[in-house]
CSV table of C-alpha atoms and ligand atoms in Angstrom, one decimal:
chain,number,residue,atom,x,y,z
A,1,UNK,CA,14.1,-11.5,6.7
A,2,UNK,CA,17.4,-11.1,4.8
A,3,UNK,CA,17.2,-8.2,2.4
A,4,UNK,CA,19.0,-8.3,-0.9
A,5,UNK,CA,18.6,-5.0,-2.7
A,6,UNK,CA,19.1,-4.8,-6.5
A,7,UNK,CA,19.2,-1.3,-8.0
A,8,UNK,CA,18.3,-0.1,-11.5
A,9,UNK,CA,18.7,3.3,-13.1
A,10,UNK,CA,15.6,2.5,-15.2
A,11,UNK,CA,13.3,-0.5,-15.5
A,12,UNK,CA,9.9,-1.1,-17.1
A,13,UNK,CA,8.3,-1.7,-13.7
A,14,UNK,CA,9.9,-2.9,-10.5
A,15,UNK,CA,6.9,-5.2,-10.0
A,16,UNK,CA,7.5,-6.8,-13.3
A,17,UNK,CA,11.3,-7.1,-12.7
A,18,UNK,CA,10.6,-8.6,-9.2
A,19,UNK,CA,8.2,-11.1,-10.8
A,20,UNK,CA,10.8,-12.1,-13.4
A,21,UNK,CA,13.4,-12.5,-10.7
A,22,UNK,CA,11.0,-14.6,-8.6
A,23,UNK,CA,10.3,-16.8,-11.5
A,24,UNK,CA,14.0,-17.3,-11.8
A,25,UNK,CA,14.1,-18.4,-8.1
A,26,UNK,CA,15.0,-15.2,-6.3
A,27,UNK,CA,14.6,-15.5,-2.6
A,28,UNK,CA,12.2,-13.9,-0.2
A,29,UNK,CA,13.6,-10.5,0.8
A,30,UNK,CA,14.9,-9.6,-2.7
A,31,UNK,CA,14.2,-5.9,-3.1
A,32,UNK,CA,14.1,-4.3,-6.5
A,33,UNK,CA,14.6,-0.5,-6.5
A,34,UNK,CA,14.6,1.8,-9.6
A,35,UNK,CA,15.3,5.4,-10.2
A,36,UNK,CA,12.7,5.5,-13.0
A,37,UNK,CA,10.1,3.2,-14.5
A,38,UNK,CA,9.1,3.3,-18.1
A,39,UNK,CA,5.9,1.3,-17.5
A,40,UNK,CA,5.0,1.9,-13.9
A,41,UNK,CA,1.8,0.2,-13.0
A,42,UNK,CA,-1.0,1.2,-10.6
A,43,UNK,CA,-4.0,-0.7,-9.3
A,44,UNK,CA,-6.9,-1.6,-11.7
A,45,UNK,CA,-4.6,-1.4,-14.8
A,46,UNK,CA,-3.8,2.3,-14.3
A,47,UNK,CA,-0.4,3.8,-15.1
A,48,UNK,CA,1.9,5.0,-12.4
A,49,UNK,CA,3.8,8.1,-13.5
A,50,UNK,CA,7.4,7.3,-12.7
A,51,UNK,CA,9.9,10.0,-13.8
A,52,UNK,CA,13.5,9.8,-12.9
A,53,UNK,CA,14.7,11.0,-9.5
A,54,UNK,CA,12.3,12.3,-6.9
A,55,UNK,CA,10.2,9.3,-6.0
A,56,UNK,CA,10.8,5.8,-4.6
A,57,UNK,CA,9.8,2.9,-6.8
A,58,UNK,CA,10.5,-0.5,-5.2
A,59,UNK,CA,9.2,-4.0,-5.1
A,60,UNK,CA,9.8,-6.7,-2.5
A,61,UNK,CA,9.6,-10.4,-3.1
A,62,UNK,CA,7.9,-12.6,-0.5
A,63,UNK,CA,7.4,-16.3,-0.4
A,64,UNK,CA,4.8,-16.8,2.4
A,65,UNK,CA,3.7,-20.3,3.2
A,66,UNK,CA,0.0,-19.6,3.4
A,67,UNK,CA,-3.2,-20.0,1.5
A,68,UNK,CA,-3.8,-17.2,-1.1
A,69,UNK,CA,-6.7,-15.7,1.0
A,70,UNK,CA,-4.3,-15.2,3.9
A,71,UNK,CA,-1.9,-13.3,1.7
A,72,UNK,CA,-4.1,-10.3,0.7
A,73,UNK,CA,-3.6,-8.8,4.2
A,74,UNK,CA,0.1,-8.3,3.4
A,75,UNK,CA,-0.8,-5.2,1.4
A,76,UNK,CA,-2.2,-3.6,4.6
A,77,UNK,CA,0.9,-4.7,6.5
A,78,UNK,CA,3.0,-2.8,4.0
A,79,UNK,CA,0.8,0.3,4.2
A,80,UNK,CA,1.3,0.2,8.0
A,81,UNK,CA,5.0,0.0,7.5
A,82,UNK,CA,5.1,3.0,5.3
A,83,UNK,CA,3.3,5.3,7.8
A,84,UNK,CA,5.4,3.9,10.6
A,85,UNK,CA,8.5,4.7,8.7
A,86,UNK,CA,7.3,8.2,7.9
A,87,UNK,CA,6.6,8.8,11.6
A,88,UNK,CA,10.0,7.5,12.5
A,89,UNK,CA,11.6,10.1,10.2
A,90,UNK,CA,9.5,12.8,12.1
A,91,UNK,CA,6.8,13.1,9.4
A,92,UNK,CA,3.7,12.9,11.4
A,93,UNK,CA,0.1,13.3,10.1
A,94,UNK,CA,0.2,10.6,7.4
A,95,UNK,CA,-2.8,8.3,7.3
A,96,UNK,CA,-3.9,5.2,5.5
A,97,UNK,CA,-6.9,5.3,3.1
A,98,UNK,CA,-8.2,1.7,3.1
A,99,UNK,CA,-6.8,-0.6,2.0
A,100,UNK,CA,-3.3,0.7,1.2
A,101,UNK,CA,-3.0,4.3,0.0
A,102,UNK,CA,-1.0,6.7,2.2
A,103,UNK,CA,-2.4,10.2,2.3
A,104,UNK,CA,-1.2,13.4,3.8
A,105,UNK,CA,-3.5,16.4,4.0
A,106,UNK,CA,-6.1,14.5,2.0
A,107,UNK,CA,-3.8,13.9,-1.0
A,108,UNK,CA,-2.1,10.7,-2.0
A,109,UNK,CA,1.6,10.3,-1.1
A,110,UNK,CA,2.1,6.6,-1.7
A,111,UNK,CA,0.4,3.7,-3.6
A,112,UNK,CA,0.9,0.0,-3.1
A,113,UNK,CA,0.4,-2.7,-5.8
A,114,UNK,CA,0.5,-6.3,-4.5
A,115,UNK,CA,0.6,-9.1,-7.0
A,116,UNK,CA,0.4,-12.8,-6.1
A,117,UNK,CA,1.6,-15.6,-8.3
A,118,UNK,CA,0.5,-19.2,-8.0
A,119,UNK,CA,2.2,-22.5,-9.0
A,120,UNK,CA,0.6,-25.9,-8.8
A,121,UNK,CA,-2.2,-24.5,-6.7
A,122,UNK,CA,0.1,-22.9,-4.2
A,123,UNK,CA,1.4,-19.4,-3.6
A,124,UNK,CA,4.8,-19.3,-5.2
A,125,UNK,CA,5.5,-15.6,-4.6
A,126,UNK,CA,4.0,-12.3,-3.6
A,127,UNK,CA,5.3,-9.0,-5.0
A,128,UNK,CA,4.6,-5.9,-3.0
A,129,UNK,CA,5.3,-2.8,-5.1
A,130,UNK,CA,5.5,0.6,-3.4
A,131,UNK,CA,5.6,4.0,-5.0
A,132,UNK,CA,6.3,6.9,-2.6
A,133,UNK,CA,6.3,10.6,-3.7
A,134,UNK,CA,9.3,12.0,-1.9
A,135,UNK,CA,10.9,15.1,-3.3
A,136,UNK,CA,8.7,16.1,-6.2
A,137,UNK,CA,8.0,19.8,-6.4
A,138,UNK,CA,4.9,19.6,-8.5
A,139,UNK,CA,2.8,17.1,-10.5
A,140,UNK,CA,1.5,16.8,-14.0
A,141,UNK,CA,-2.0,18.4,-14.3
A,142,UNK,CA,-3.8,15.1,-14.6
A,143,UNK,CA,-2.9,14.1,-11.0
A,144,UNK,CA,-2.1,17.5,-9.5
A,145,UNK,CA,-5.4,17.8,-7.5
A,146,UNK,CA,-5.0,14.3,-6.0
A,147,UNK,CA,-1.3,13.6,-5.6
A,148,UNK,CA,1.3,15.1,-3.3
A,149,UNK,CA,4.9,14.5,-2.1
A,150,UNK,CA,6.6,14.7,1.2
A,151,UNK,CA,8.4,17.8,0.0
A,152,UNK,CA,5.2,19.6,-1.1
A,153,UNK,CA,3.5,18.9,2.2
A,154,UNK,CA,6.4,19.6,4.6
A,155,UNK,CA,9.1,21.5,2.7
A,156,UNK,CA,11.5,18.7,3.8
A,157,UNK,CA,13.8,16.9,1.4
A,158,UNK,CA,14.2,13.3,2.5
A,159,UNK,CA,17.0,11.0,1.5
A,160,UNK,CA,15.3,8.2,-0.4
A,161,UNK,CA,17.6,5.5,0.8
A,162,UNK,CA,17.0,6.4,4.4
A,163,UNK,CA,13.2,6.1,3.8
A,164,UNK,CA,13.6,2.9,1.9
A,165,UNK,CA,15.5,1.4,4.8
A,166,UNK,CA,13.0,2.6,7.3
A,167,UNK,CA,10.0,1.2,5.4
A,168,UNK,CA,11.7,-2.2,4.8
A,169,UNK,CA,12.8,-2.5,8.4
A,170,UNK,CA,9.2,-1.6,9.6
A,171,UNK,CA,7.8,-4.1,7.1
A,172,UNK,CA,10.1,-6.9,8.3
A,173,UNK,CA,9.0,-6.4,11.8
A,174,UNK,CA,5.3,-6.3,10.9
A,175,UNK,CA,5.7,-9.3,8.6
A,176,UNK,CA,7.1,-11.5,11.4
A,177,UNK,CA,4.2,-10.5,13.5
A,178,UNK,CA,1.7,-11.2,10.7
A,179,UNK,CA,3.2,-14.6,10.1
A,180,UNK,CA,2.3,-15.7,13.6
A,181,UNK,CA,-1.4,-15.8,12.7
A,182,UNK,CA,-1.5,-14.9,9.0
A,183,UNK,CA,-4.1,-12.4,9.8
A,184,UNK,CA,-4.3,-8.9,11.3
A,185,UNK,CA,-4.8,-10.1,14.9
A,186,UNK,CA,-1.7,-8.4,16.2
A,187,UNK,CA,-1.5,-5.5,13.9
A,188,UNK,CA,-5.1,-4.3,13.7
A,189,UNK,CA,-4.8,-1.9,16.5
A,190,UNK,CA,-1.8,-0.2,15.0
A,191,UNK,CA,-3.5,-0.1,11.5
A,192,UNK,CA,-6.6,1.4,13.0
A,193,UNK,CA,-4.6,4.2,14.6
A,194,UNK,CA,-3.7,5.4,11.1
A,195,UNK,CA,-6.9,4.6,9.3
A,196,UNK,CA,-8.3,7.8,7.8
A,197,UNK,CA,-11.7,6.2,6.9
A,198,UNK,CA,-12.5,5.0,10.4
A,199,UNK,CA,-15.8,6.3,11.7
A,200,UNK,CA,-16.2,8.3,8.5
A,201,UNK,CA,-18.9,8.1,5.9
A,202,UNK,CA,-17.9,6.1,2.9
A,203,UNK,CA,-19.4,5.3,-0.4
A,204,UNK,CA,-18.7,1.7,-1.5
A,205,UNK,CA,-18.5,1.4,-5.3
A,206,UNK,CA,-19.6,-2.3,-5.4
A,207,UNK,CA,-20.2,-3.6,-9.0
A,208,UNK,CA,-23.5,-5.1,-7.7
A,209,UNK,CA,-24.6,-1.6,-6.5
A,210,UNK,CA,-23.2,1.4,-4.7
A,211,UNK,CA,-24.0,2.1,-1.1
A,212,UNK,CA,-23.1,4.3,1.7
A,213,UNK,CA,-22.3,3.7,5.3
A,214,UNK,CA,-19.9,4.3,8.1
A,215,UNK,CA,-16.5,2.6,8.0
A,216,UNK,CA,-16.0,1.0,11.4
A,217,UNK,CA,-12.5,-0.4,10.8
A,218,UNK,CA,-11.1,-3.7,9.5
A,219,UNK,CA,-11.7,-7.3,10.3
A,220,UNK,CA,-8.9,-9.8,10.8
A,221,UNK,CA,-8.7,-10.5,7.1
A,222,UNK,CA,-8.2,-6.8,6.4
A,223,UNK,CA,-11.7,-6.3,4.9
A,224,UNK,CA,-13.3,-3.0,5.6
A,225,UNK,CA,-16.4,-3.2,7.9
A,226,UNK,CA,-19.1,-0.8,6.7
A,227,UNK,CA,-22.3,-0.2,8.7
A,228,UNK,CA,-25.0,0.5,6.2
A,229,UNK,CA,-28.0,2.8,6.8
A,230,UNK,CA,-30.1,-0.3,7.7
A,231,UNK,CA,-27.6,-1.1,10.4
A,232,UNK,CA,-26.3,-4.3,8.7
A,233,UNK,CA,-22.6,-4.6,8.4
A,234,UNK,CA,-20.8,-5.3,5.1
A,235,UNK,CA,-17.3,-6.8,4.9
A,236,UNK,CA,-15.8,-5.1,1.9
A,237,UNK,CA,-13.1,-7.1,0.2
A,238,UNK,CA,-12.6,-5.6,-3.2
A,239,UNK,CA,-14.1,-2.6,-4.9
A,240,UNK,CA,-13.2,1.0,-4.3
A,241,UNK,CA,-14.2,2.9,-1.2
A,242,UNK,CA,-14.4,6.6,-1.5
A,243,UNK,CA,-14.7,9.0,1.4
A,244,UNK,CA,-16.9,12.0,1.0
A,245,UNK,CA,-15.9,15.3,2.4
A,246,UNK,CA,-12.4,14.3,3.4
A,247,UNK,CA,-10.2,13.7,0.5
A,248,UNK,CA,-10.0,16.0,-2.5
A,249,UNK,CA,-9.0,13.1,-4.8
A,250,UNK,CA,-12.1,11.0,-4.1
B,301,BTN,C1,-1.7,2.5,-6.9
B,301,BTN,O1,-2.4,2.5,-7.9
B,301,BTN,O2,-2.0,3.2,-5.9
B,301,BTN,C2,-0.6,1.5,-6.7
B,301,BTN,C3,0.7,2.2,-7.3
B,301,BTN,C4,1.9,1.3,-7.1
B,301,BTN,C5,3.1,1.9,-7.8
B,301,BTN,C6,4.4,1.1,-7.5
B,301,BTN,S1,5.8,2.0,-8.0
B,301,BTN,C7,6.8,0.6,-7.7
B,301,BTN,C8,6.0,-0.6,-8.2
B,301,BTN,N1,6.2,-0.9,-9.6
B,301,BTN,C9,5.1,-0.6,-10.3
B,301,BTN,O3,5.0,-0.8,-11.5
B,301,BTN,N2,4.1,-0.3,-9.5
B,301,BTN,C10,4.5,-0.2,-8.1
């Protein structure tokens, strides 16, 4: 994948800018990076605090030739790339909270927002937005109990560009593996190695009714397999999974 990086001092949201560029025909591999976002977006319509300086805000444009249901796994592929990059920089101990939060010492270090756009019934582009807390020394009170940064956890200041390069190169490698099958066949084992929820008790906040069970891992589509108390196994696609007794922010 050829990476073409475009930098902004400030933008509303790198995901929105990437979507605008994609609509204008930008190629796969276009990477939007900003120093600050004025309208940073999280999952489920939440805001993503994006002050200038200490964090990474970036979005990558992809143009996968696949059915939409084969594309959702890409968000797990990026989560895997982020932990692999952190390990490569000597930052061990990061884990993935399914599907795609990166946590360290039970607090959230990175969030990923994947957005898919369709045209004439086909996937036209996929935007994978990544926010990584790198050098922040503290957080606003609303998120202080759940959010953390690499600096807070390790006392190390990391060069953001070095980390961006490491994430993108890990992603490019994972993406070419993913494209062989368009599922998690060849990446599942690596993903499982970092999966914090695995073999832990989880509560699934399903709109049809909450339930609890043991998270066994993911299937090839990237859905979380949860063994319920009656021994049946649910494949959890959407909905929030929270893990009791492990993460402070759940
Ligand atoms: C989450 O809620 O966990 C996902 C957060 C994703 C934040 C990143 S920051 C870069 C990109 N631009 C956005 O507006 N959001 C994503």
